Coordinates of C-alpha atoms in Angstrom, one line a residue:
M24 CA 0.1 0.4 -0.2
S25 CA 1.5 3.8 -0.6
Q26 CA 3.4 5.5 2.9
I27 CA 0.7 8.8 3.7
P28 CA 2.8 9.9 6.9
R29 CA 0.3 10.1 8.4
R30 CA 0.1 9.0 12.9
V31 CA -1.1 6.4 13.7
T32 CA -5.6 6.7 13.9
R33 CA -6.6 5.3 16.6
G34 CA -10.4 3.4 16.8
A35 CA -12.6 0.4 15.7
I36 CA -14.6 -0.5 13.1
A37 CA -17.3 -3.4 12.7
A38 CA -17.8 -5.5 9.2
G39 CA -19.5 -8.7 7.3
H40 CA -15.9 -10.5 6.7
S41 CA -12.4 -10.0 8.1
L42 CA -11.0 -8.8 4.8
S43 CA -13.2 -5.7 5.4
V44 CA -12.6 -5.1 8.5
E45 CA -9.2 -5.0 7.9
A46 CA -8.9 -3.5 4.9
G47 CA -11.0 -0.7 7.4
M48 CA -7.8 -0.9 10.0
E49 CA -5.4 0.0 7.1
M50 CA -7.5 2.9 7.0
F51 CA -6.6 3.3 10.3
R52 CA -2.4 3.2 10.7
L53 CA -2.3 5.4 7.2
G54 CA -3.4 8.2 9.7
G55 CA -6.9 7.8 8.0
N56 CA -11.0 8.2 9.7
A57 CA -13.3 6.5 9.9
F58 CA -14.5 8.0 6.8
D59 CA -11.7 6.2 4.7
A60 CA -12.2 3.4 6.9
V61 CA -16.0 3.0 6.3
A62 CA -15.0 3.0 3.1
A63 CA -12.7 1.6 2.2
A64 CA -14.2 -1.0 4.0
A65 CA -17.1 -0.7 1.3
C66 CA -15.1 -1.7 -1.7
T67 CA -13.1 -4.7 -0.4
S68 CA -16.6 -6.0 0.7
F69 CA -17.2 -6.0 -3.3
A70 CA -15.1 -8.7 -3.3
A71 CA -15.3 -10.4 0.1
E72 CA -18.6 -10.7 0.8
P73 CA -20.0 -11.6 -2.9
M74 CA -24.2 -11.5 -3.1
L75 CA -24.9 -9.3 -0.4
T76 CA -23.1 -6.2 -2.0
S77 CA -21.7 -5.0 -5.4
P78 CA -21.1 -1.1 -6.7
A79 CA -23.6 -1.7 -8.3
G80 CA -26.1 -1.5 -5.9
G81 CA -28.0 0.8 -3.0
G82 CA -27.0 2.1 0.5
F83 CA -27.7 4.7 2.7
L84 CA -23.8 5.8 4.8
L85 CA -24.8 8.4 8.1
A86 CA -22.6 10.8 9.3
H87 CA -21.5 12.9 12.6
P88 CA -18.5 14.4 11.6
Q89 CA -16.0 15.6 14.4
S90 CA -16.6 19.3 12.9
G91 CA -19.6 20.2 10.8
Q92 CA -23.0 18.9 11.5
D93 CA -24.7 15.4 11.5
V94 CA -25.5 13.8 7.6
L95 CA -27.4 10.9 5.4
F96 CA -25.8 10.3 2.8
D97 CA -28.6 8.5 0.7
F98 CA -26.9 6.6 -2.2
F99 CA -30.1 4.4 -2.3
T100 CA -30.9 2.5 -5.8
Q101 CA -33.4 5.3 -8.2
T102 CA -36.4 3.7 -10.1
P103 CA -35.7 4.2 -14.2
C104 CA -37.7 7.9 -15.4
Q105 CA -39.8 6.0 -18.1
K106 CA -41.1 1.8 -18.3
R107 CA -41.5 -0.3 -21.5
D108 CA -44.1 -2.7 -22.7
P109 CA -43.0 -5.7 -19.6
A110 CA -43.6 -8.2 -22.5
E111 CA -40.6 -6.4 -23.5
V112 CA -38.7 -7.0 -20.5
N113 CA -35.7 -9.0 -19.7
F114 CA -37.9 -9.4 -15.6
Y115 CA -38.0 -13.3 -14.7
P116 CA -38.6 -15.1 -11.5
V117 CA -36.0 -18.2 -9.6
I118 CA -36.6 -19.8 -6.7
V119 CA -34.3 -20.0 -3.1
D120 CA -33.9 -22.8 -1.3
F121 CA -34.0 -21.2 2.5
G122 CA -33.4 -25.0 4.0
G123 CA -36.9 -26.5 3.0
V124 CA -38.8 -22.9 3.6
L125 CA -39.0 -21.2 -0.7
Q126 CA -38.7 -17.8 -1.9
E127 CA -39.3 -16.7 -4.7
F128 CA -37.5 -13.7 -6.5
H129 CA -37.4 -12.1 -9.4
I130 CA -33.8 -11.4 -12.1
G131 CA -32.4 -10.2 -15.2
L132 CA -32.1 -6.6 -17.2
G133 CA -35.7 -5.8 -16.0
S134 CA -34.9 -5.9 -11.9
I135 CA -32.8 -3.2 -12.3
A136 CA -32.8 -0.2 -10.4
T137 CA -30.7 2.1 -11.2
P138 CA -27.5 1.9 -8.6
G139 CA -26.0 4.8 -6.7
M140 CA -22.8 2.3 -4.6
M141 CA -20.2 3.8 -6.2
A142 CA -21.0 7.5 -6.3
G143 CA -22.1 8.0 -2.4
L144 CA -18.8 5.6 -1.5
F145 CA -17.5 8.7 -4.6
R146 CA -19.2 11.4 -2.1
V147 CA -18.8 10.7 1.1
Q148 CA -14.6 9.5 1.1
Q149 CA -13.9 12.9 -1.4
H150 CA -15.9 14.9 1.2
L151 CA -15.3 13.5 5.0
G152 CA -12.0 11.2 4.1
R153 CA -8.6 12.3 4.4
L154 CA -6.4 10.1 2.3
P155 CA -6.9 10.0 -1.3
W156 CA -9.5 8.2 -3.2
S157 CA -7.1 5.2 -4.8
V158 CA -5.4 4.7 -1.5
V159 CA -8.4 4.3 -0.2
L160 CA -9.5 1.7 -3.1
E161 CA -6.3 -0.3 -3.0
P162 CA -6.9 -3.5 -0.3
A163 CA -10.0 -4.1 -1.9
I164 CA -7.7 -3.4 -5.8
H165 CA -5.3 -6.7 -4.2
L166 CA -8.1 -9.3 -2.4
A167 CA -9.3 -9.5 -5.9
R168 CA -6.9 -9.5 -7.8
Q169 CA -4.6 -12.4 -5.3
G170 CA -8.2 -13.6 -4.2
I171 CA -9.4 -15.1 -1.9
E172 CA -10.3 -17.9 0.4
V173 CA -14.5 -18.7 0.4
T174 CA -15.9 -18.9 3.8
P175 CA -18.5 -21.1 4.6
F176 CA -20.5 -17.6 4.8
Q177 CA -19.6 -17.2 1.8
A178 CA -20.6 -20.8 0.9
Y179 CA -23.3 -21.0 2.1
N180 CA -24.7 -18.3 0.8
L181 CA -23.7 -18.8 -3.1
K182 CA -25.3 -22.2 -2.3
I183 CA -29.1 -20.9 -1.7
L184 CA -29.0 -18.4 -4.2
S185 CA -27.2 -20.6 -6.9
P186 CA -30.8 -20.4 -9.4
I187 CA -28.6 -16.6 -9.9
V188 CA -25.1 -17.7 -9.9
L189 CA -26.0 -20.0 -12.4
A190 CA -28.5 -18.2 -14.5
S191 CA -26.1 -17.1 -17.1
T192 CA -22.6 -17.3 -18.3
A193 CA -21.1 -14.3 -16.9
A194 CA -22.0 -14.8 -13.0
Q195 CA -21.2 -18.6 -12.6
A196 CA -18.0 -17.2 -14.7
L197 CA -17.5 -15.3 -11.1
Y198 CA -18.9 -17.9 -8.8
A199 CA -18.7 -21.6 -10.6
P200 CA -16.2 -21.8 -13.3
G201 CA -17.1 -24.3 -14.6
G202 CA -20.4 -24.9 -13.6
N203 CA -19.3 -25.5 -10.1
L204 CA -20.0 -23.5 -6.9
L205 CA -17.5 -22.7 -4.8
Q206 CA -16.8 -24.4 -2.2
A207 CA -15.3 -23.3 1.4
G208 CA -12.0 -23.9 0.7
D209 CA -11.4 -22.2 -2.6
R210 CA -10.3 -19.4 -3.4
M211 CA -12.2 -17.5 -5.3
V212 CA -10.3 -14.3 -8.1
L213 CA -11.9 -11.6 -8.4
S214 CA -9.5 -10.0 -11.3
D215 CA -12.4 -8.3 -13.8
L216 CA -12.9 -6.5 -10.7
A217 CA -9.9 -5.5 -10.0
D218 CA -9.4 -3.8 -13.0
S219 CA -12.9 -2.6 -12.6
L220 CA -12.2 -0.3 -9.5
S221 CA -8.0 0.1 -10.6
E222 CA -9.6 2.4 -13.0
M223 CA -12.5 3.9 -10.9
A224 CA -9.1 4.6 -9.0
L225 CA -7.6 6.1 -11.8
K226 CA -10.8 7.8 -13.2
G227 CA -13.6 8.3 -10.9
V228 CA -16.7 7.4 -10.5
D229 CA -17.8 9.1 -13.5
L230 CA -16.6 6.0 -15.4
F231 CA -19.6 4.3 -14.4
Y232 CA -21.7 6.6 -14.4
R233 CA -21.3 7.9 -18.1
G234 CA -17.8 6.5 -19.1
E235 CA -17.5 2.8 -20.9
M236 CA -19.2 0.7 -18.1
G237 CA -22.0 2.8 -18.3
Q238 CA -21.9 2.7 -21.6
Q239 CA -23.0 -0.8 -21.8
I240 CA -25.5 -0.7 -19.5
V241 CA -27.0 0.7 -21.0
K242 CA -27.0 -0.7 -24.2
D243 CA -27.2 -3.9 -23.1
C244 CA -31.0 -2.7 -20.8
Q245 CA -32.1 -1.5 -24.3
A246 CA -31.0 -4.5 -26.5
Q247 CA -32.3 -7.4 -24.2
G248 CA -35.0 -6.1 -21.6
G249 CA -33.3 -3.3 -19.3
Y250 CA -35.6 0.0 -17.9
L251 CA -31.6 2.0 -17.3
T252 CA -30.4 4.6 -20.4
R253 CA -28.4 7.2 -20.1
T254 CA -30.2 9.7 -18.2
D255 CA -31.0 7.1 -15.2
L256 CA -26.5 7.4 -15.1
E257 CA -25.7 11.0 -16.5
Q258 CA -28.6 11.7 -13.3
Y259 CA -28.4 9.6 -10.4
Q260 CA -27.8 12.6 -7.7
V261 CA -26.9 11.4 -4.2
I262 CA -29.5 13.0 -1.6
E263 CA -27.5 15.0 1.8
R264 CA -30.6 14.6 3.9
K265 CA -31.4 15.7 8.1
P266 CA -30.2 12.4 9.9
L267 CA -34.1 11.5 11.9
R268 CA -33.5 12.4 15.7
T269 CA -34.6 11.6 19.2
D270 CA -34.0 10.4 22.1
Y271 CA -34.0 7.7 24.1
R272 CA -33.0 6.9 28.0
G273 CA -31.1 10.3 28.1
N274 CA -29.2 9.4 25.0
T275 CA -29.4 10.8 21.3
V276 CA -30.2 8.4 18.6
L277 CA -29.7 9.3 14.6
T278 CA -30.7 6.6 12.2
N279 CA -31.9 7.3 8.9
P280 CA -35.2 9.6 8.3
P281 CA -38.3 9.4 4.9
P282 CA -38.5 8.0 2.2
S283 CA -37.3 5.7 3.4
A284 CA -39.4 2.7 6.4
G285 CA -36.8 1.1 8.9
G286 CA -35.5 4.3 10.5
T287 CA -38.8 5.8 11.2
L288 CA -40.1 1.9 13.2
I289 CA -37.1 2.1 14.7
A290 CA -38.5 5.7 16.8
F291 CA -40.7 4.3 17.0
A292 CA -40.4 1.5 18.9
L293 CA -37.9 3.3 21.1
R294 CA -41.3 5.8 22.0
L295 CA -43.2 3.2 22.9
L296 CA -40.8 0.2 25.3
E297 CA -38.9 3.9 26.5
Q298 CA -42.3 4.4 28.1
I299 CA -41.6 1.2 31.4
D300 CA -39.0 1.0 32.6
L301 CA -37.2 -2.6 31.2
S302 CA -34.0 -2.2 34.7
Q303 CA -37.3 -3.7 36.3
F304 CA -37.5 -7.4 33.8
K305 CA -34.7 -9.7 33.9
F306 CA -33.2 -10.3 30.4
G307 CA -35.2 -12.2 28.3
S308 CA -37.6 -12.2 31.2
I309 CA -40.8 -14.0 30.5
A310 CA -41.6 -10.7 31.1
H311 CA -39.1 -9.5 28.4
L312 CA -40.1 -10.7 26.2
R313 CA -44.0 -10.4 26.4
I314 CA -43.4 -6.5 26.0
L315 CA -40.5 -6.8 23.2
A316 CA -43.4 -8.8 21.4
E317 CA -45.4 -5.9 21.9
T318 CA -43.8 -3.5 21.1
M319 CA -42.8 -5.3 17.4
R320 CA -47.1 -6.6 17.4
L321 CA -47.1 -2.6 18.4
T322 CA -44.8 -1.0 15.3
N323 CA -46.0 -3.4 12.7
L324 CA -49.8 -2.1 13.6
V325 CA -48.9 0.7 12.6
R326 CA -47.1 -0.5 9.9
Q327 CA -50.5 -1.0 7.9
A328 CA -52.2 2.4 9.6
G329 CA -51.0 3.5 5.6
Y330 CA -47.8 4.0 6.4
D331 CA -45.8 3.4 3.0
E332 CA -47.8 5.7 1.1
Q333 CA -47.3 8.9 3.8
L334 CA -43.3 8.4 4.5
D335 CA -42.8 11.3 1.4
Q336 CA -45.3 13.7 2.8
P337 CA -43.7 17.5 4.7
N338 CA -43.0 16.4 7.8
F339 CA -44.1 13.2 8.1
A340 CA -41.8 12.0 10.6
D341 CA -43.1 14.7 13.5
R342 CA -46.6 13.7 12.9
F343 CA -46.2 10.0 13.5
L344 CA -43.6 10.6 16.4
S345 CA -46.7 12.5 17.8
R346 CA -47.3 12.3 21.9
E347 CA -50.8 12.0 20.6
H348 CA -49.9 9.5 17.6
L349 CA -48.7 7.1 19.9
E350 CA -51.0 7.9 22.6
E351 CA -52.9 5.6 20.5
Y352 CA -50.3 3.0 21.1
G353 CA -49.4 3.0 24.2
Q354 CA -52.0 1.7 26.0
P355 CA -51.6 -2.1 25.1
L356 CA -47.5 -2.0 26.4
Q357 CA -48.0 -1.2 28.8
A358 CA -50.5 -3.0 30.0
I359 CA -48.6 -5.8 29.2
A360 CA -46.2 -5.0 31.4
G361 CA -48.6 -5.5 33.9
L362 CA -49.8 -1.1 34.0
G363 CA -52.9 -2.2 32.7
N364 CA -55.3 -4.2 30.9
V365 CA -56.2 -5.0 27.4
N366 CA -57.4 -8.5 25.2
L367 CA -55.3 -8.1 21.8
G368 CA -57.2 -11.2 20.8
N369 CA -59.7 -8.1 20.0
V370 CA -57.4 -5.9 18.3
N371 CA -56.4 -6.2 14.2
L372 CA -53.1 -8.0 13.5
G373 CA -54.2 -7.0 9.0
N374 CA -53.8 -9.0 6.4
V375 CA -49.9 -10.0 6.5
N376 CA -48.9 -12.8 4.4
L377 CA -45.3 -14.0 5.9
G378 CA -44.2 -15.7 2.2
D379 CA -44.0 -12.5 0.8
V380 CA -41.2 -10.6 3.6
N381 CA -37.4 -11.3 2.5
K382 CA -36.3 -13.9 4.4
R383 CA -32.7 -14.1 4.2
G384 CA -32.5 -9.5 3.4
S385 CA -29.3 -9.8 0.9
T386 CA -27.3 -6.5 3.1
T387 CA -24.4 -5.6 4.7
H388 CA -23.5 -3.4 7.3
V389 CA -20.4 -1.3 8.8
S390 CA -19.4 0.7 11.7
A391 CA -16.8 3.1 12.6
I392 CA -15.6 5.4 14.8
D393 CA -12.2 7.1 15.6
E394 CA -10.3 9.4 18.1
D395 CA -11.4 12.3 16.5
G396 CA -15.0 12.3 17.3
N397 CA -16.0 10.8 14.1
A398 CA -18.2 8.5 13.2
A399 CA -19.5 5.9 10.2
S400 CA -22.5 3.4 10.1
M401 CA -23.1 2.4 6.0
T402 CA -25.6 -0.1 4.9
S403 CA -25.6 -1.7 1.5
S404 CA -26.8 -3.8 -0.7
N405 CA -27.0 -5.7 -3.7
G406 CA -30.0 -7.5 -3.2
E407 CA -30.5 -10.6 -4.4
G408 CA -28.9 -9.4 -7.5
S409 CA -29.6 -9.6 -10.8
S410 CA -27.3 -12.9 -12.5
Y411 CA -25.6 -9.3 -14.9
V412 CA -22.8 -9.1 -15.6
I413 CA -21.4 -5.7 -17.0
P414 CA -19.1 -7.2 -19.9
G415 CA -15.9 -7.8 -18.5
T416 CA -16.2 -5.4 -15.3
G417 CA -17.2 -8.5 -12.6
I418 CA -19.8 -6.6 -11.2
M419 CA -23.4 -8.2 -10.7
M420 CA -26.0 -5.8 -11.4
N421 CA -28.4 -5.4 -8.5
N422 CA -32.2 -6.3 -8.6
M423 CA -34.0 -4.7 -6.0
L424 CA -37.0 -3.5 -8.9
G425 CA -37.3 -7.6 -8.1
E426 CA -37.8 -6.7 -5.1
A427 CA -41.6 -8.1 -3.5
D428 CA -41.8 -6.3 0.0
L429 CA -39.7 -3.1 -2.2
H430 CA -42.2 -2.9 -4.3
P431 CA -46.2 -3.6 -2.1
N432 CA -47.9 -2.7 -5.4
G433 CA -46.9 -4.9 -7.9
F434 CA -44.0 -5.1 -9.9
H435 CA -43.5 -2.6 -12.7
Q436 CA -46.2 -0.5 -11.1
W437 CA -43.1 1.1 -9.3
R438 CA -43.5 5.6 -10.2
E439 CA -41.0 7.0 -12.7
N440 CA -38.1 8.3 -11.7
I441 CA -37.9 7.9 -7.2
R442 CA -35.6 6.9 -4.7
I443 CA -36.7 3.5 -3.1
A444 CA -37.9 3.0 0.1
S445 CA -36.0 1.1 2.0
M446 CA -36.3 -0.5 6.2
M447 CA -31.8 -0.3 5.8
A448 CA -31.7 1.6 9.3
P449 CA -27.2 2.7 10.0
T450 CA -27.5 4.5 13.6
I451 CA -25.1 6.7 15.5
I452 CA -26.0 7.4 19.7
L453 CA -24.8 10.2 21.3
Q454 CA -23.7 11.2 24.6
N455 CA -23.4 14.6 25.1
N456 CA -23.3 15.3 21.7
Q457 CA -20.2 12.4 20.6
P458 CA -20.7 9.7 19.3
A459 CA -21.0 6.3 21.6
I460 CA -22.9 3.8 20.0
V461 CA -22.4 3.4 15.7
L462 CA -24.3 0.2 15.0
G463 CA -26.6 -1.0 12.0
S464 CA -27.4 -4.7 10.2
G465 CA -28.4 -6.1 7.2
G466 CA -32.2 -8.3 7.0
S467 CA -34.7 -7.0 5.3
N468 CA -37.6 -6.5 7.9
R469 CA -35.6 -7.8 10.8
I470 CA -33.3 -4.7 10.9
R471 CA -34.9 -2.4 12.2
T472 CA -35.6 -5.7 15.0
A473 CA -32.3 -6.1 15.5
I474 CA -31.2 -2.7 15.4
L475 CA -34.0 -2.0 18.6
Q476 CA -32.6 -4.9 21.1
V477 CA -28.7 -4.1 21.0
I478 CA -29.7 -0.7 21.3
S479 CA -31.5 -1.9 24.6
N480 CA -29.2 -4.2 25.2
L481 CA -26.5 -1.1 25.6
L482 CA -29.2 1.0 27.4
D483 CA -31.1 -1.4 29.1
F484 CA -29.3 -3.8 30.6
Q485 CA -26.1 -2.3 30.7
M486 CA -24.1 -5.6 28.1
P487 CA -21.1 -4.7 27.3
I488 CA -21.2 -4.4 23.6
A489 CA -20.5 -8.4 22.4
Q490 CA -22.9 -9.1 24.6
A491 CA -25.5 -7.2 23.2
V492 CA -24.4 -8.4 19.8
S493 CA -24.5 -12.2 20.0
S494 CA -27.2 -12.4 22.6
P495 CA -30.7 -14.5 21.2
R496 CA -32.9 -12.1 19.3
V497 CA -36.9 -12.4 19.1
H498 CA -39.0 -11.4 15.8
W499 CA -42.8 -10.1 15.7
E500 CA -43.9 -10.6 12.4
A501 CA -47.4 -11.2 10.8
G502 CA -48.5 -13.5 13.4
V503 CA -45.9 -15.6 13.7
F504 CA -43.5 -14.9 17.1
N505 CA -39.9 -15.5 16.3
L506 CA -37.3 -17.1 19.3
E507 CA -33.4 -18.0 18.9
P508 CA -33.4 -20.4 21.8
G509 CA -30.8 -19.0 24.5
F510 CA -33.6 -17.2 26.7
P511 CA -33.7 -20.3 29.6
D512 CA -37.2 -18.6 31.5
A513 CA -38.4 -18.9 27.4
G514 CA -41.4 -21.5 29.0
D515 CA -43.9 -22.5 26.7
D516 CA -45.9 -20.6 23.5
R517 CA -48.9 -20.2 25.9
T518 CA -47.0 -17.9 27.8
F519 CA -46.8 -15.5 24.7
P520 CA -49.4 -12.7 24.6
F521 CA -51.2 -13.6 21.7
D522 CA -53.2 -16.9 19.7
N523 CA -50.5 -17.1 17.2
V524 CA -47.5 -19.0 15.9
V525 CA -44.1 -19.3 17.5
E526 CA -41.8 -19.8 16.4
R527 CA -38.2 -21.7 18.2
W528 CA -35.6 -21.8 15.8
Q529 CA -32.1 -24.2 16.5
A530 CA -29.7 -21.9 16.4
Q531 CA -29.1 -18.6 15.1
N532 CA -29.5 -17.3 12.3
M533 CA -28.6 -15.0 9.6
F534 CA -32.3 -14.2 9.9
Y535 CA -32.6 -11.7 12.9
G536 CA -30.1 -9.5 10.6
G537 CA -26.4 -9.2 11.3
V538 CA -25.7 -5.7 13.7
H539 CA -21.8 -4.5 13.2
A540 CA -21.6 -1.9 16.4
V541 CA -18.8 -0.2 18.0
T542 CA -18.7 1.8 20.3
H543 CA -16.6 4.2 22.3
S544 CA -15.4 5.1 25.9
L545 CA -13.9 6.4 28.5
D546 CA -12.5 2.7 28.7
G547 CA -11.0 2.7 24.5
F548 CA -12.6 2.0 21.7
A549 CA -14.7 -2.0 21.6
G550 CA -17.0 -4.0 18.6
A551 CA -18.7 -6.4 17.8
G552 CA -18.6 -8.1 14.7
D553 CA -22.6 -10.6 14.4
S554 CA -21.6 -14.0 14.2
R555 CA -25.1 -14.8 12.3
R556 CA -23.3 -12.8 9.3
S557 CA -20.2 -14.0 10.0
G558 CA -19.0 -10.8 11.5
E559 CA -16.0 -9.3 12.6
V560 CA -14.2 -6.2 14.1
G561 CA -10.6 -4.4 14.0
V562 CA -10.5 -1.7 17.6
Q563 CA -6.5 0.1 17.5
N564 CA -6.2 1.7 21.2
E565 CA -3.1 2.3 20.6

């Protein structure tokens, strides 16, 4: 790597792969800050975490700069500017087997939304980073070129997404050379991706949006049944938003604002939960689990009341989180906590089919914090991938137009040229206006419940960060209470506050998200990578 004559920066970074973490740590050793570390880790994840993220996906980065205003960089995917006859569109279903549970996804060039990943990373790093862009990309380029040993988690991802990997010869060449999926222990060499990142290191990301790569994307989409045009790529804009701000137990919580969905729902759940003094309950007790279940049930209930349709309205978050609105939902939770009485059997749960929920959540996350008070929380995704690989680049495009949970009104019914709503919720918790906790998660609809529980573990039960992340989780949705093992007082199914299904899992699973988190306190830096998604952490305290 290039040698930059700067002092080593103390800090911490957590991500979904040890090599992603190491790339961020190298930026700290070169004197870079949290934004350099996150950008380097994210670019490395394109090689180290295949099928979870990509230069052709999208994401969000929540930034707390040492100086300046908190800002949410929105570089998620955008719907195309124009539609075409669905009969002309290359858009088809594949069935993914999650170990006996089947789920349908749609791929092909017609599933590709306008990507924002490289535009977003470049904007953040250029505005807030310290190191040259070319240096930030060096770890990713080096690792992609020399090859990466496939981990069991990577092999698992490739196996369950094999219908997508095997759907095109270009995708097979990357992840199933000779028609055989890469297995744990195999070496995965991504030379074309290394060349692509090398070009972007020298020429910037305009190469992707206005240069040869972009021209190839447009050419293939127009000829082979995709929506994207030159206008989509050339006019894509990274949006800087004011983060959603709420309080919890005297701490300031910053998260993703509307029009994304996840952050506001987390804030709503936290405000409900704050009405209960959880310190009087034992972690994992029946009372605690009842409170979590009811908080999640009420949050789902409020989402059914036209929530998604109102996200882009002015001042929506203020109205949604107002005391008057919260009072409508607080009484059932207080009853569960023993502060009143309510008959939960009479509450209308609505018509939700859990079969429509993305059970995997093809997402990854990076959290970083440094000694100067910079903090960055970034969540990104490529969907499941469209199977279309830009020729000669090693880059698979996203399938965000083929994600059922992102398009509740049906495929091809999206509004043109708007930012797609997401459940991603990169989050930072401030204490005395200084970043104390940085976290986020993958996991589709489980993102918000995973983040909620880790925050509660940290602030209500005063757990160390590693314990807060590794502790068992629950998830309530569509009448099903999913329960990880490890709660000693869980009892039998009759102990829970509804007449629906209790799903007891036999082991911790990526279904429950993957919270990668870092903290800073008087004791120094610490962090945790979620083992559910093969997470790792790196800490530089000296």
